[in-house]
PDB file of C-alpha atoms and ligand atoms in Angstrom:
ATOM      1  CA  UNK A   1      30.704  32.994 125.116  1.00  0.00           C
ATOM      2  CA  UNK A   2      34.431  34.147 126.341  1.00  0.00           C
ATOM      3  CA  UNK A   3      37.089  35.161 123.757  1.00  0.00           C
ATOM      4  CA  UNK A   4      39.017  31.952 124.888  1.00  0.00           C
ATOM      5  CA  UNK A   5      35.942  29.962 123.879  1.00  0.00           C
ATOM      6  CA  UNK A   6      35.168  31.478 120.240  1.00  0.00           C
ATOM      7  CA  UNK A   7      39.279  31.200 119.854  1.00  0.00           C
ATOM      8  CA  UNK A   8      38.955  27.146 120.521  1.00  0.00           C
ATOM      9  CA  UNK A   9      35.762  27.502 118.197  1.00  0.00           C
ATOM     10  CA  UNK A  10      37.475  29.081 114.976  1.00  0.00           C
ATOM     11  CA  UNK A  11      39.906  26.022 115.253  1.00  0.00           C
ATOM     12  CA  UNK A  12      37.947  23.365 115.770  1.00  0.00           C
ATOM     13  CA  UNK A  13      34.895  21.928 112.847  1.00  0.00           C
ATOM     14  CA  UNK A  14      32.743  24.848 112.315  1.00  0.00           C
ATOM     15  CA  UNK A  15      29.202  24.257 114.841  1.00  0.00           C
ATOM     16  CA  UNK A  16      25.835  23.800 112.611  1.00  0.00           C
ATOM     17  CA  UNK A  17      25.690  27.364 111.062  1.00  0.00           C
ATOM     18  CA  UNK A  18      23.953  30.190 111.479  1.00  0.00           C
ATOM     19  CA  UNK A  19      23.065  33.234 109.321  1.00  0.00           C
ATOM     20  CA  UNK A  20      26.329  34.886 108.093  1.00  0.00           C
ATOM     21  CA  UNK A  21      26.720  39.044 108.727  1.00  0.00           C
ATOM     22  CA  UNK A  22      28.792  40.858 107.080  1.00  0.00           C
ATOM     23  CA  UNK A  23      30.088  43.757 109.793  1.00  0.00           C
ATOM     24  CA  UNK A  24      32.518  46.965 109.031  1.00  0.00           C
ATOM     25  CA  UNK A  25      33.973  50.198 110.399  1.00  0.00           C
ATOM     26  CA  UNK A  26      36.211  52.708 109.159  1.00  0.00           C
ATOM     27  CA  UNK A  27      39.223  50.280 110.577  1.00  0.00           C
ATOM     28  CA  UNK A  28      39.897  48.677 113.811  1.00  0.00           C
ATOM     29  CA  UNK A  29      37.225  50.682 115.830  1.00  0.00           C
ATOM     30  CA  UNK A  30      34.496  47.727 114.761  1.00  0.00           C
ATOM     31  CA  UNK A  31      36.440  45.148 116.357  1.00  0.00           C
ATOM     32  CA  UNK A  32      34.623  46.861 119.678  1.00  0.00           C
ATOM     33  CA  UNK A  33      31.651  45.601 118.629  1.00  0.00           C
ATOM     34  CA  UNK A  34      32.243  41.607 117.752  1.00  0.00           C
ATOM     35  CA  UNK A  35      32.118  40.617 121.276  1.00  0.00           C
ATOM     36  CA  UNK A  36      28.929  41.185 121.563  1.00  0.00           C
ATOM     37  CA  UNK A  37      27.800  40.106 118.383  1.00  0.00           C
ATOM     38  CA  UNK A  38      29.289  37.041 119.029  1.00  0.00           C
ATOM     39  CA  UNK A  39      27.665  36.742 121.958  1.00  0.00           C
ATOM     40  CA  UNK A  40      24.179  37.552 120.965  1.00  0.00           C
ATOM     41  CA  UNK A  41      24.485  35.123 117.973  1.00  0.00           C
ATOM     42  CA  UNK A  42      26.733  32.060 119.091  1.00  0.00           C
ATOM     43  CA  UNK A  43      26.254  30.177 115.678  1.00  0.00           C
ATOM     44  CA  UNK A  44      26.448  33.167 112.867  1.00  0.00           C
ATOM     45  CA  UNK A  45      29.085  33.445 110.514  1.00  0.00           C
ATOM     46  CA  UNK A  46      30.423  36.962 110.874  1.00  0.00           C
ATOM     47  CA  UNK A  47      32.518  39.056 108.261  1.00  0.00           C
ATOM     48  CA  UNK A  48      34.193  41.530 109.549  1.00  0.00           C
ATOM     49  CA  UNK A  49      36.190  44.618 107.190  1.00  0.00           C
ATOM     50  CA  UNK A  50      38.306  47.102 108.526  1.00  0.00           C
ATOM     51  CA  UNK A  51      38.822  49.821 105.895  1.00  0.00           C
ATOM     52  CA  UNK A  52      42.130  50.921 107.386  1.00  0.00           C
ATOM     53  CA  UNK A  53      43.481  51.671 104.174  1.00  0.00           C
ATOM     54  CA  UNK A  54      40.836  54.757 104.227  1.00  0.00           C
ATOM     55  CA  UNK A  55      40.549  55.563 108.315  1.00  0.00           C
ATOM     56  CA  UNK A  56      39.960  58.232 109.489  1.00  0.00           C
ATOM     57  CA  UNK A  57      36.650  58.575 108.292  1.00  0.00           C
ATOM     58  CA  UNK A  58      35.606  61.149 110.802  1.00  0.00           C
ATOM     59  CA  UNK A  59      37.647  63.968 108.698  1.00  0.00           C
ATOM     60  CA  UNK A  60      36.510  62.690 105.257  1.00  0.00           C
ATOM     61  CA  UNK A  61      33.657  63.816 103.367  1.00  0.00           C
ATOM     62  CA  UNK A  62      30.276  62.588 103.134  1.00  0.00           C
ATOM     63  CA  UNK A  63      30.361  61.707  99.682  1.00  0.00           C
ATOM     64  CA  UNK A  64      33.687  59.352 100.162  1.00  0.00           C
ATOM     65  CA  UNK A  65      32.054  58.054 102.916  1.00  0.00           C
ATOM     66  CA  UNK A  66      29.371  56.783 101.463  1.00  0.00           C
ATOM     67  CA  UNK A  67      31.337  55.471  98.243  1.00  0.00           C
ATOM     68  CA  UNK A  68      33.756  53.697 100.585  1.00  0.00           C
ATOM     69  CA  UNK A  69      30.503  52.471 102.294  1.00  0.00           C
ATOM     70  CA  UNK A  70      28.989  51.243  99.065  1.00  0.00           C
ATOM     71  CA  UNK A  71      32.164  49.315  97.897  1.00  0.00           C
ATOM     72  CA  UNK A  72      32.321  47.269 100.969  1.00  0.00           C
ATOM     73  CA  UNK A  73      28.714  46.615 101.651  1.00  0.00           C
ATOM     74  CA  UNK A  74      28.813  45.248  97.942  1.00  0.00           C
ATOM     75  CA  UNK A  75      32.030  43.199  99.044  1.00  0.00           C
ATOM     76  CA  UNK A  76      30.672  41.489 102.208  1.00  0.00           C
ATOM     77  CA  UNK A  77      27.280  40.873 100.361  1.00  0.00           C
ATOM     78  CA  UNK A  78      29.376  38.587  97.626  1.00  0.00           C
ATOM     79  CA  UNK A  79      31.039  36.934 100.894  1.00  0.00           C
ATOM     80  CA  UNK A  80      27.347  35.953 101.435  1.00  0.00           C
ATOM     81  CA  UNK A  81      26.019  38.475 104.053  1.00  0.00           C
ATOM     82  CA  UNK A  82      22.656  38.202 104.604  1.00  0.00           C
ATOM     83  CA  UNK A  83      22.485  41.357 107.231  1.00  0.00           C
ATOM     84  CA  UNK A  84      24.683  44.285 107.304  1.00  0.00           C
ATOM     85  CA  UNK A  85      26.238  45.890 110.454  1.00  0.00           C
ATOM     86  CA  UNK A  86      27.405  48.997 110.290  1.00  0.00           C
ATOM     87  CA  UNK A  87      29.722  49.175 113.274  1.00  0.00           C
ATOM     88  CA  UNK A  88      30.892  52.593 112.495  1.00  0.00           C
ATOM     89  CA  UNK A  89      29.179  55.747 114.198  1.00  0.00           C
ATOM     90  CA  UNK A  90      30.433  58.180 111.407  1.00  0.00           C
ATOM     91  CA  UNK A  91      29.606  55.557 108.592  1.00  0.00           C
ATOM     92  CA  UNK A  92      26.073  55.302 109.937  1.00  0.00           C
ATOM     93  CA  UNK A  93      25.685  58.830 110.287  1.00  0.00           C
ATOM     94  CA  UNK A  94      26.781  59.408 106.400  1.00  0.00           C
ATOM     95  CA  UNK A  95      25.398  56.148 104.412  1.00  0.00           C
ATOM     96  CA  UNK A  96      23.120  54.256 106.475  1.00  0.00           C
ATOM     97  CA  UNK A  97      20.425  55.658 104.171  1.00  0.00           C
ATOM     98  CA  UNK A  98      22.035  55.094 101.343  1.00  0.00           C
ATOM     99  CA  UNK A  99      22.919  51.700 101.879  1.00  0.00           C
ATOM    100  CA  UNK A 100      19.455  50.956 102.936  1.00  0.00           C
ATOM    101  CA  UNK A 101      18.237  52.553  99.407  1.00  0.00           C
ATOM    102  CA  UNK A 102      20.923  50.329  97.634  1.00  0.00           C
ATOM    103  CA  UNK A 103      20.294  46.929  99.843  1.00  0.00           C
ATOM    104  CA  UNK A 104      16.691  47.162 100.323  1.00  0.00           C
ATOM    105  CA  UNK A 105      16.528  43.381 100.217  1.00  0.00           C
ATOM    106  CA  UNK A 106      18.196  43.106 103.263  1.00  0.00           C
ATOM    107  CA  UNK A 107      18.485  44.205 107.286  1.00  0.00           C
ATOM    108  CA  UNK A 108      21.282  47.344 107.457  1.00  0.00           C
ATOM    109  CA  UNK A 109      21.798  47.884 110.938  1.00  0.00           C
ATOM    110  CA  UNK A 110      23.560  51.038 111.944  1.00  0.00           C
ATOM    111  CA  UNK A 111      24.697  52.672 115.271  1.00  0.00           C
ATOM    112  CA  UNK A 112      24.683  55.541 117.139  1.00  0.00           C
ATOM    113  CA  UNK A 113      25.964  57.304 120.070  1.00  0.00           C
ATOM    114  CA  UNK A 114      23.909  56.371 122.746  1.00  0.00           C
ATOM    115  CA  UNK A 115      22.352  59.373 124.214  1.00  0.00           C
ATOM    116  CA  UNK A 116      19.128  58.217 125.620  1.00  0.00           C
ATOM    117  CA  UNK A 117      20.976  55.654 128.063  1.00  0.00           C
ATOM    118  CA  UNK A 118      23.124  58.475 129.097  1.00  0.00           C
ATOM    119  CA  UNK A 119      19.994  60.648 129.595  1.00  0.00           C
ATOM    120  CA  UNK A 120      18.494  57.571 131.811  1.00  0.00           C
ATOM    121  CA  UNK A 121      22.243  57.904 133.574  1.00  0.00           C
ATOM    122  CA  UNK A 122      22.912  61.019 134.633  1.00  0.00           C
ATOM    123  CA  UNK A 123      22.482  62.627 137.758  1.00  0.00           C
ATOM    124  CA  UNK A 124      23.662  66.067 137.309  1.00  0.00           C
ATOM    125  CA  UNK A 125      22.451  66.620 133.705  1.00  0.00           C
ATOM    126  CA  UNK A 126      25.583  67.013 132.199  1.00  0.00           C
ATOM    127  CA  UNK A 127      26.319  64.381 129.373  1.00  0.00           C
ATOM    128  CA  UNK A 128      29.496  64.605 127.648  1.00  0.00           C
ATOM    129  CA  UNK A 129      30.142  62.956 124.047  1.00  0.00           C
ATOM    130  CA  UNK A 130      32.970  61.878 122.635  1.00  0.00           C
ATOM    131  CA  UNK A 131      32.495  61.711 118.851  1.00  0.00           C
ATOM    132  CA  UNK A 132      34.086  62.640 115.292  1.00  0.00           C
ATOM    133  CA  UNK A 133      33.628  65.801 113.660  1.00  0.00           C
ATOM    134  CA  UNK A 134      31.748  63.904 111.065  1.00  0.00           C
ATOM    135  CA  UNK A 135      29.244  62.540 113.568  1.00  0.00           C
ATOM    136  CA  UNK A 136      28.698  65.618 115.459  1.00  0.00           C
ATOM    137  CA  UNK A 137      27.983  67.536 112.658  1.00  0.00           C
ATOM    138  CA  UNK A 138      25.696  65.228 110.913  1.00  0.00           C
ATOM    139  CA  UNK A 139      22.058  65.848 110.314  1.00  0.00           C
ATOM    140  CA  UNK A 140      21.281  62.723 111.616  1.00  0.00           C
ATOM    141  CA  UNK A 141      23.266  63.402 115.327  1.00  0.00           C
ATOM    142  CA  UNK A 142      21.601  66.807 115.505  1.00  0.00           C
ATOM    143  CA  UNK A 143      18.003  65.137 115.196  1.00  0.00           C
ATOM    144  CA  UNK A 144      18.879  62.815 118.087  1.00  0.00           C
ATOM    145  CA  UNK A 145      20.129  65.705 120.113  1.00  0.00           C
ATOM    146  CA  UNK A 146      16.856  67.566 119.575  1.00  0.00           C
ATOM    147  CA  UNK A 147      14.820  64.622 120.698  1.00  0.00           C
ATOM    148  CA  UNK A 148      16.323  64.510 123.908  1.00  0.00           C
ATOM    149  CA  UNK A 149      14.557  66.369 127.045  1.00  0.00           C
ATOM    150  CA  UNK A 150      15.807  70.135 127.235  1.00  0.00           C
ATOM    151  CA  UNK A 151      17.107  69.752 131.582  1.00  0.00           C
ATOM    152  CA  UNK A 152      19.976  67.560 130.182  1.00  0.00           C
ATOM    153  CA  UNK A 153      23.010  69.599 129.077  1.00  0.00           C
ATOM    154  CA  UNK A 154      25.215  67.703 126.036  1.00  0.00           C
ATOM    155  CA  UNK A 155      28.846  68.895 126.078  1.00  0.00           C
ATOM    156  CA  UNK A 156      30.166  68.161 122.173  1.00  0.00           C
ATOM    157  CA  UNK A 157      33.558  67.005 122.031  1.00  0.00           C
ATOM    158  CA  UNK A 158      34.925  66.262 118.395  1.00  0.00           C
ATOM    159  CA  UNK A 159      37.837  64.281 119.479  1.00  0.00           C
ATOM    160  CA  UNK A 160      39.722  64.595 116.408  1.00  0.00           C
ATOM    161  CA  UNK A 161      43.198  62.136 116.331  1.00  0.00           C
ATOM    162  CA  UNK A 162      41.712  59.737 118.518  1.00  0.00           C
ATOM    163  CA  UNK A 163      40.545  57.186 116.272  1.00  0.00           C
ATOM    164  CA  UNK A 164      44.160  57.266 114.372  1.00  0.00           C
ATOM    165  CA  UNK A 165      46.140  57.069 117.485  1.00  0.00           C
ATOM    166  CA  UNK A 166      43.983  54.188 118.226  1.00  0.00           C
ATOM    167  CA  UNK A 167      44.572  52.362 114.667  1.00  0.00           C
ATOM    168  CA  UNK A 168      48.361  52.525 115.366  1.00  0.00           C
ATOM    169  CA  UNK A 169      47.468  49.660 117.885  1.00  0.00           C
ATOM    170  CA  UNK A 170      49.423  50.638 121.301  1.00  0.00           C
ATOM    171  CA  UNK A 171      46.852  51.401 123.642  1.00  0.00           C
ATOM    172  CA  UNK A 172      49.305  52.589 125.978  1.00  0.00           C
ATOM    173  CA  UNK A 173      50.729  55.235 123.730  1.00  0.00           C
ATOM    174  CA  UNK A 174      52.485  59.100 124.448  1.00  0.00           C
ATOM    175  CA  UNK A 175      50.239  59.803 121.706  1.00  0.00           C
ATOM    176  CA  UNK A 176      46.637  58.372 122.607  1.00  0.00           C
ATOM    177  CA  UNK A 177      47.518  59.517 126.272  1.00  0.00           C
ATOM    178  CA  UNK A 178      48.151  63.038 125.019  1.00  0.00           C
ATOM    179  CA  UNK A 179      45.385  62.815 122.807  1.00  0.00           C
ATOM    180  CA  UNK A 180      42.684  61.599 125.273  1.00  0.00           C
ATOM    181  CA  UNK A 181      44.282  64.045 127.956  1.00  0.00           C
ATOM    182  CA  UNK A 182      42.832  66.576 125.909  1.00  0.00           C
ATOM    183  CA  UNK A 183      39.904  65.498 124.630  1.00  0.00           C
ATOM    184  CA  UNK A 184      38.689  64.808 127.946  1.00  0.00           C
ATOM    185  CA  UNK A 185      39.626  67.664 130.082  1.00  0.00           C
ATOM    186  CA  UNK A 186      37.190  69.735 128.694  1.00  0.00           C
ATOM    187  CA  UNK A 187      34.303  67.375 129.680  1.00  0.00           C
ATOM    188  CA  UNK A 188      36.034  67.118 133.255  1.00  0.00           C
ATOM    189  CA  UNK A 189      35.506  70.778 133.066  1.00  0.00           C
ATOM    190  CA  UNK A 190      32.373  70.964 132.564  1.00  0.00           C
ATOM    191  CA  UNK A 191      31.315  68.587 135.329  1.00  0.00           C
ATOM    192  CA  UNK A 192      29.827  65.564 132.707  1.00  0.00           C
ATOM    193  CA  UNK A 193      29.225  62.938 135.512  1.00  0.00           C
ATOM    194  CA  UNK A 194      28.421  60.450 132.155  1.00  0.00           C
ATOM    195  CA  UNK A 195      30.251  60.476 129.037  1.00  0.00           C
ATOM    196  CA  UNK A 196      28.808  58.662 125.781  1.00  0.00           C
ATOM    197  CA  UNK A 197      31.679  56.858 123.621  1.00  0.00           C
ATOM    198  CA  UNK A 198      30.308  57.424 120.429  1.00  0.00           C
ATOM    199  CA  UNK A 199      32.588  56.304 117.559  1.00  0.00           C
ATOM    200  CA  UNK A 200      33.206  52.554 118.403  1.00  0.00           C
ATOM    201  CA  UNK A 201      37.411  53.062 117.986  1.00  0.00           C
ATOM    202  CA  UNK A 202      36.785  54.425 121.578  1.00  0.00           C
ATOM    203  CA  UNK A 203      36.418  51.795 123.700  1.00  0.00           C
ATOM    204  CA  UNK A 204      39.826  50.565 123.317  1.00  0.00           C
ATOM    205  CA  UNK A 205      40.596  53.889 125.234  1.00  0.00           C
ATOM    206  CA  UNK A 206      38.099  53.474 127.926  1.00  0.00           C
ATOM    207  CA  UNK A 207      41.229  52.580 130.689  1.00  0.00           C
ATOM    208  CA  UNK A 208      42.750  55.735 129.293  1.00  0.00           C
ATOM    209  CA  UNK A 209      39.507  57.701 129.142  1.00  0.00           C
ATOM    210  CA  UNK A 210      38.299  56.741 132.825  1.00  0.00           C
ATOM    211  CA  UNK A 211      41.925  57.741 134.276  1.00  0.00           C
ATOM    212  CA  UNK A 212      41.592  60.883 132.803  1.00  0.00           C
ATOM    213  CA  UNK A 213      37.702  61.209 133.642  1.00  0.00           C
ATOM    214  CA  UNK A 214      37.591  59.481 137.512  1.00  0.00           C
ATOM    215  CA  UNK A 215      34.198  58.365 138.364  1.00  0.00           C
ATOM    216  CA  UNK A 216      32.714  59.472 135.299  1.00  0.00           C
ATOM    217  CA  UNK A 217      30.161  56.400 134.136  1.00  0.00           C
ATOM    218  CA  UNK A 218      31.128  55.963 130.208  1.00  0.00           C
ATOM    219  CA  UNK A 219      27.627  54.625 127.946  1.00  0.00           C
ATOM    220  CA  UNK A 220      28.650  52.694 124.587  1.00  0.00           C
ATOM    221  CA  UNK A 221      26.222  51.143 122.053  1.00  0.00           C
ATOM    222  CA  UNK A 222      27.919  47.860 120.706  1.00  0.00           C
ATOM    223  CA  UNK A 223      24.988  45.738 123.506  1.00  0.00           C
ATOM    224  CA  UNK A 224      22.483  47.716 121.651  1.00  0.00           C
ATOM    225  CA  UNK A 225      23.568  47.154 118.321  1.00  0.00           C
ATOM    226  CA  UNK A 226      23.747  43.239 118.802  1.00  0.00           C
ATOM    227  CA  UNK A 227      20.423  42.653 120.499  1.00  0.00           C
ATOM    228  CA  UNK A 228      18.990  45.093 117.344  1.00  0.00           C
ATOM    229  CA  UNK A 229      20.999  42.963 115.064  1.00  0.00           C
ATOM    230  CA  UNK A 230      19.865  39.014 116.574  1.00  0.00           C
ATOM    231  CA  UNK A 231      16.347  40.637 116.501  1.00  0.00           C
ATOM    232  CA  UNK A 232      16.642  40.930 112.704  1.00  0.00           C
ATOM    233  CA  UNK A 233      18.872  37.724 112.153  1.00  0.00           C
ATOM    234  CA  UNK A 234      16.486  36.120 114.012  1.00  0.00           C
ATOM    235  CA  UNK A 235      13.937  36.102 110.783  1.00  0.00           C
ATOM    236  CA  UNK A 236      16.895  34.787 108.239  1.00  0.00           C
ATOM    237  CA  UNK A 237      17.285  31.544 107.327  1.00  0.00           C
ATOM    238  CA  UNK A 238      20.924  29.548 108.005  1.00  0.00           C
ATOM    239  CA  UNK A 239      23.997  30.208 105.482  1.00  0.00           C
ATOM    240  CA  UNK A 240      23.720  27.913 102.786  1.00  0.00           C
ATOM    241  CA  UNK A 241      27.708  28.518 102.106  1.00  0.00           C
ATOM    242  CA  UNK A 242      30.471  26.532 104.479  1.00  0.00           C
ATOM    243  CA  UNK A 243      32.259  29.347 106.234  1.00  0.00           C
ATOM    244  CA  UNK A 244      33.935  29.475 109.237  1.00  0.00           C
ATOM    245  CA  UNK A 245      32.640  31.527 111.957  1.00  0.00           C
ATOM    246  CA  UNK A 246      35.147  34.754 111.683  1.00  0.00           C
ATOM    247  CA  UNK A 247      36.970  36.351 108.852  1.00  0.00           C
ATOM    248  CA  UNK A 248      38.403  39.312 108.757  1.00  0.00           C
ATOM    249  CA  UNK A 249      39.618  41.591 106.129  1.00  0.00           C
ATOM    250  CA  UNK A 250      41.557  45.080 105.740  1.00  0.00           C
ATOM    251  CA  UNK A 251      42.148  47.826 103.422  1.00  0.00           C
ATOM    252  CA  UNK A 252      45.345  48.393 105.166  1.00  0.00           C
ATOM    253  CA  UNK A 253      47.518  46.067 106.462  1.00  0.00           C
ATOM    254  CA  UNK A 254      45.902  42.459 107.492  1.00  0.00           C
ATOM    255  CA  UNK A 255      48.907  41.269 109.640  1.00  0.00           C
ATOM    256  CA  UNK A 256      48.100  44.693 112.090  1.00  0.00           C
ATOM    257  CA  UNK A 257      44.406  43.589 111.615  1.00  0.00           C
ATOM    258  CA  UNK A 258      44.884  40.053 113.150  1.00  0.00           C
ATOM    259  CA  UNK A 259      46.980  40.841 115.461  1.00  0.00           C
ATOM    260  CA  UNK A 260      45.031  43.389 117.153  1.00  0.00           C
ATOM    261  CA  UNK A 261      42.091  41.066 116.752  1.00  0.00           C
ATOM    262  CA  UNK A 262      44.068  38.610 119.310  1.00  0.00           C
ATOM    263  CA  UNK A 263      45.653  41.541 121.290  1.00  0.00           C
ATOM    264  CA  UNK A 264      42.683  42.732 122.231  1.00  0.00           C
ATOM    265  CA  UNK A 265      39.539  39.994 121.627  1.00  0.00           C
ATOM    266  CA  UNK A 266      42.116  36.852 122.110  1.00  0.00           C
ATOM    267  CA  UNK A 267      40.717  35.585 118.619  1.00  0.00           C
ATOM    268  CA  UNK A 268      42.932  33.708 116.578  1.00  0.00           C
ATOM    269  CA  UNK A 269      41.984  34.212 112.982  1.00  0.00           C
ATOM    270  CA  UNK A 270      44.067  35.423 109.570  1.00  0.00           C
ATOM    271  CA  UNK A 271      42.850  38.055 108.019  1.00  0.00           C
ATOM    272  CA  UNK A 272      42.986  39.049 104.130  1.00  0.00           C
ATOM    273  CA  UNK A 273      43.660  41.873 102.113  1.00  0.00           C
ATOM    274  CA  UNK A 274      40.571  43.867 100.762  1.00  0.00           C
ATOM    275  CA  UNK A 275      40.232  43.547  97.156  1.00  0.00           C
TER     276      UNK A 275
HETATM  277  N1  LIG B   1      34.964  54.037 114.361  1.00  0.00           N
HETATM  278  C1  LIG B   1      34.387  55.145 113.769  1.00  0.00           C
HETATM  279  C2  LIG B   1      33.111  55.621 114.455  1.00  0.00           C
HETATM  280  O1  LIG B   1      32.457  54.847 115.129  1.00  0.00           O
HETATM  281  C3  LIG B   1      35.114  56.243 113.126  1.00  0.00           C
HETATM  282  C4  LIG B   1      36.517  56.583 113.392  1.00  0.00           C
HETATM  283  C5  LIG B   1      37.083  57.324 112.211  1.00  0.00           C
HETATM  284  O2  LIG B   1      37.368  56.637 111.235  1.00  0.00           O
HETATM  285  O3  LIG B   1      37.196  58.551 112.261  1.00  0.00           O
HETATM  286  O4  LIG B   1      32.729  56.749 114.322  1.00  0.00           O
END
């Protein structure tokens, strides 16, 4: 289904309903990953939070990570989720577990930066990966590094200021420019012929990224995430509750929230402020 589609569709009477998930990221970054959500599951309800009010994440501990993790999972599960996206490669990598401890009664789906199609990718064994400090250095990134076949080289890159220069919303920014400029030479450098976008903030960047990284193949996850996630919601009964197919909400500002929402997906839809 194209943006232009789903836009006419959160106008019009609400189609017979699907399950309802409840989605978030650290802020904006998540929004990367409705598409194709949306597309994987035409009829769910989806919830989406943006915890602006808190981004970056990728700089913040684990343990506020997984409090700030907590609080909304416990939100969007009052909205009525019935399956819980975690659309956030940092959040995953700090509280996936823990959410699945505290919501054991329901599917948590979390993401990752997607090495192994970047493995199947390359053909001069050099992978770069674009990531937060917080990912990189998580337990859980190092034991999907170490799975990974030892000919394939993985050049690290904690792109620190990324995400935020993303959340200020101009994707044609001085600062994101400058920011990817640098972030990215280093992987030019090093001859990465694919580079994995791991922290979903990043594919708002990809024009900028591929400019500054010519021919380079980039690999994200958000496909990945929503066949993993219709899979589960496939076993879930419909929403009993009459919502309309996308909200949104924010920690930070909701006005940025839905307007980047129909800068960049062409959705129309208001979003609220985070209690
Ligand atoms: N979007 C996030 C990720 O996928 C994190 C960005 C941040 O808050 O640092 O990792």
């Amino acid at each position: 289904m194209d943006a232009r589609g789903y836009t006419a569709a959160a106008m019009n009477p609400a189609p017979p309903a699907g399950c309802c998930i409840g989605v978030f990221d650290s802020g904006v970054g998540g929004l990367s990953v409705l598409p194709a959500l949306r597309a994987a599951l035409p009829d769910a309800r989806l919830l989406y939070v943006a915890d602006s009010g808190h981004a970056p994440y990728g700089e913040r501990t684990e343990a506020y990570i997984v409090e700030r993790s907590q609080h909304i999972a416990g939100f969007l599960r009052a909205q009525g989720a019935q399956l819980l996206v975690v659309a956030c490669n940092t959040a995953t990598a700090a509280a996936v577990e823990a959410l699945r401890q505290a919501h054991g009664d329901i599917p948590v789906v979390g993401i990752e930066p997607g090495l192994k199609p970047a493995v199947a990718l390359t053909r001069h064994g050099r992978v770069g990966v674009m990531a937060t400090s917080g990912t990189l250095s998580s337990r859980k990134f190092q034991r999907l590094l170490l799975a990974q076949p030892p000919q394939v080289s993985f050049h690290l890159q904690a792109c620190t200021g990324l995400a935020l220069a993303i959340e200020r919303g101009d994707l044609r920014s001085a600062e994101l420019q400058a920011v990817v400029q640098r972030h990215c030479a280093p992987l030019r450098e090093a001859g990465c012929d694919v580079v994995v976008l791991g922290c979903t903030h990043y594919p708002f960047a990809a024009p900028l990224i591929r400019e500054a990284l010519p021919g380079v193949m980039l690999v994200d996850t958000a496909e990945a995430v929503a066949r993993q996630t219709a899979r589960l919601a496939a076993r879930l009964p419909p929403s009993t509750l009459d919502l309309p197919p996308l909200q949104l909400w924010s920690s930070g500002d909701p006005a940025q929230l839905s307007a980047f929402t129909l800068r960049w997906l062409e959705w129309d839809v208001e979003a609220a402020a985070l209690p």
